[in-house]
């Protein structure tokens, strides 16, 4: 698969079809770091394996991409859901990205939580498919953890979030890693007046984490990046999945599958 | 002398110290106030967030005001409350975090004396746990910090194979709690394979506009994770929070990684992109701090890389600069 990946990336760059390829390169003990390839010869740096965690779609709204004419991006099915969201929300043109979609049977050892509930092992949208199509076998219902949590008493839920959110240090890594948190000025940065308290105390942390989730309701694609990067280990996915489940039951809509469908809560 | 954790804990409690120590929460370790030695985990590499948090908290009130008064508004300085700050003992803190406090002391007692930090510092006893091997991602050796350094400690512990500790008393503060023979901490040994800090600084002095900065910063996502977990980062924001009746001024952690860190009221931002922001992070640690205090502001704990969503590795970055 790696060979095919490098081959296609090299060809895209050689033919001038794209002037940048965003992919996975440099192997480390933690994961494969993102790389930005601009020369055909460097395409051989591209890697694919079970340590390719990052959702590279986060870079599609950054300057490095805005300055490029056309970009190639290596993306797993779950990452492509975020690309779908960005197209829907007019953040990128479908014509401006060449998607090298990966047939993926899961990352992480043991598998990341999201991979157990994956229904996009073969991506739903791509320009080139790397690897043979894989049929999704849902090992787990992705909303199961929300349903389990819902069974707890109100008091119990409150105690759980009090404890978890007390850990938040307001580093905003969750926002930085989220492909759909692309606002040039986040609501917490609007300080005339200051709408959301920026202090990492209880009121500030509840405001931040729930406002972020509200803003992603119907938009979060469940790529799990926010939870992966949170340095203190807050189960952020649980908040986002709860919101996604509400949208699913109210509008029969789940984010990230089809960019031609109008999202129920965000029409631009 | 040989001691058990319980003996150390009890001695501190007898002297009315509240005890802060590494506690496991899932797969993470946090410095937490504990009421029993059973809560403590000393079988660990390092905490997620540096121990500095107990001296320079993520948020703290520095002033209070009455928001209803129309004249003679009463403003109360919260320093008074902070001077009665409880005596605190941090058990199991690693030599890198202890070293970081010596570094922070300089900036917090420089032109302006930060009473909040300094009062806590005065009232804190450091019971250091030496390391016997480098953890994954640790690079204290590269910044010339010995992993069994006693510099800055009050009491120093070395782990014995049987779960007990070989305890040495290092400072007067330590001797007040554990009367006994005091050792003189060894002069800081330099480690074998350390960075050539002079060479690094010389390159940084002359290459503010090098292309390395563009390349390096490309993947950085502009968050605050690296700064917030770092034991030597000390930037803070000052904000006012008020309700209808009362208000307070807070000192909150801030990070040079954020776009808003340098934005002017006019809207102009002298560090408009990640290139300038990440460059500042490196320069602050390996040049500006050296210019001002003759010391680098990195103790090689490796936390910044561990939390970085894209694995920015200071060890490699500074290593590459050294080779320039
Ligand atoms: S969620 Fe699916 S596409 Fe994404 S990494 Fe896991 S298995 Fe691959
Ligand atoms: S990543 Fe975690 S600690 Fe940082 S702001 Fe988000 S929730 Fe808080
Ligand atoms: S909120 Fe989290 S899971 Fe949802 S799209 Fe953003 S990073 Fe992915
Ligand atoms: S810069 Fe990184 S390695 Fe150095 S002290 Fe800070 S967190 Fe530790
Ligand atoms: S280096 Fe990593 S942790 Fe620091 S601001 Fe950049 S992305 Fe965030």
CSV table of C-alpha atoms in Angstrom, one decimal, chain A residues 28-31 33-34 36 54 58-59 62 64 163 166-173 175-177 185 189 191 197-201 228-233, chain B residues 25 28 30 48-49 53 58-59 136-137 218-225 228-229 237 239 241 250 252-253 258 260 273 305-313:
chain,number,residue,atom,x,y,z
A,28,UNK,CA,8.4,8.0,16.0
A,29,UNK,CA,7.7,6.0,19.1
A,30,UNK,CA,4.3,7.7,19.4
A,31,UNK,CA,2.9,7.9,16.0
A,33,UNK,CA,4.2,12.6,12.1
A,34,UNK,CA,2.4,14.6,9.5
A,36,UNK,CA,4.2,18.2,3.8
A,54,UNK,CA,-3.6,12.2,13.0
A,58,UNK,CA,-7.1,19.9,10.1
A,59,UNK,CA,-4.4,21.4,7.8
A,62,UNK,CA,-4.4,26.5,7.3
A,64,UNK,CA,0.0,26.4,4.0
A,163,UNK,CA,-14.3,15.5,38.1
A,166,UNK,CA,-11.8,20.0,36.7
A,167,UNK,CA,-8.7,18.6,34.9
A,168,UNK,CA,-9.1,20.9,31.9
A,169,UNK,CA,-6.1,23.3,31.7
A,170,UNK,CA,-7.6,25.3,28.8
A,171,UNK,CA,-4.7,24.5,26.4
A,172,UNK,CA,-7.2,24.4,23.5
A,173,UNK,CA,-5.4,21.4,22.0
A,175,UNK,CA,-9.8,22.9,19.3
A,176,UNK,CA,-6.4,23.0,17.5
A,177,UNK,CA,-6.5,19.4,16.5
A,185,UNK,CA,-11.6,33.8,15.8
A,189,UNK,CA,-11.3,34.8,21.9
A,191,UNK,CA,-13.2,39.5,24.4
A,197,UNK,CA,-14.9,32.9,30.8
A,198,UNK,CA,-11.3,32.0,29.9
A,199,UNK,CA,-10.2,30.9,33.3
A,200,UNK,CA,-9.6,27.2,33.8
A,201,UNK,CA,-12.0,27.1,36.8
A,228,UNK,CA,-6.7,11.7,21.5
A,229,UNK,CA,-4.9,15.0,22.0
A,230,UNK,CA,-6.3,16.2,25.3
A,231,UNK,CA,-3.3,16.1,27.6
A,232,UNK,CA,-5.3,15.4,30.7
A,233,UNK,CA,-7.5,12.7,29.2
B,25,UNK,CA,-5.9,8.7,37.4
B,28,UNK,CA,-2.3,9.6,33.8
B,30,UNK,CA,-1.2,14.2,38.4
B,48,UNK,CA,1.3,14.9,33.0
B,49,UNK,CA,1.5,18.5,34.3
B,53,UNK,CA,1.3,24.1,39.3
B,58,UNK,CA,-3.3,27.5,36.2
B,59,UNK,CA,-5.6,30.2,37.6
B,136,UNK,CA,10.7,7.6,27.2
B,137,UNK,CA,11.2,11.0,25.7
B,218,UNK,CA,4.5,24.0,9.4
B,219,UNK,CA,2.9,21.2,11.3
B,220,UNK,CA,2.4,23.0,14.6
B,221,UNK,CA,-1.3,23.5,15.3
B,222,UNK,CA,-1.0,26.6,17.6
B,223,UNK,CA,-2.4,25.2,20.9
B,224,UNK,CA,-1.2,25.8,24.4
B,225,UNK,CA,-0.5,22.2,25.4
B,228,UNK,CA,0.9,24.4,29.9
B,229,UNK,CA,2.6,21.2,30.8
B,237,UNK,CA,-2.7,36.5,31.2
B,239,UNK,CA,-8.1,39.1,33.2
B,241,UNK,CA,-14.1,38.6,36.0
B,250,UNK,CA,-7.1,36.6,37.8
B,252,UNK,CA,-4.2,32.6,34.2
B,253,UNK,CA,-1.6,30.5,32.3
B,258,UNK,CA,-1.7,31.1,20.7
B,260,UNK,CA,-4.0,36.0,20.5
B,273,UNK,CA,1.7,33.0,12.0
B,305,UNK,CA,6.5,16.4,23.0
B,306,UNK,CA,4.4,13.9,24.9
B,307,UNK,CA,1.3,16.1,24.7
B,308,UNK,CA,1.9,17.6,21.3
B,309,UNK,CA,-0.8,16.6,18.8
B,310,UNK,CA,1.8,16.5,16.1
B,311,UNK,CA,4.9,15.3,18.1
B,312,UNK,CA,7.0,18.4,17.9
B,313,UNK,CA,10.2,17.2,19.5
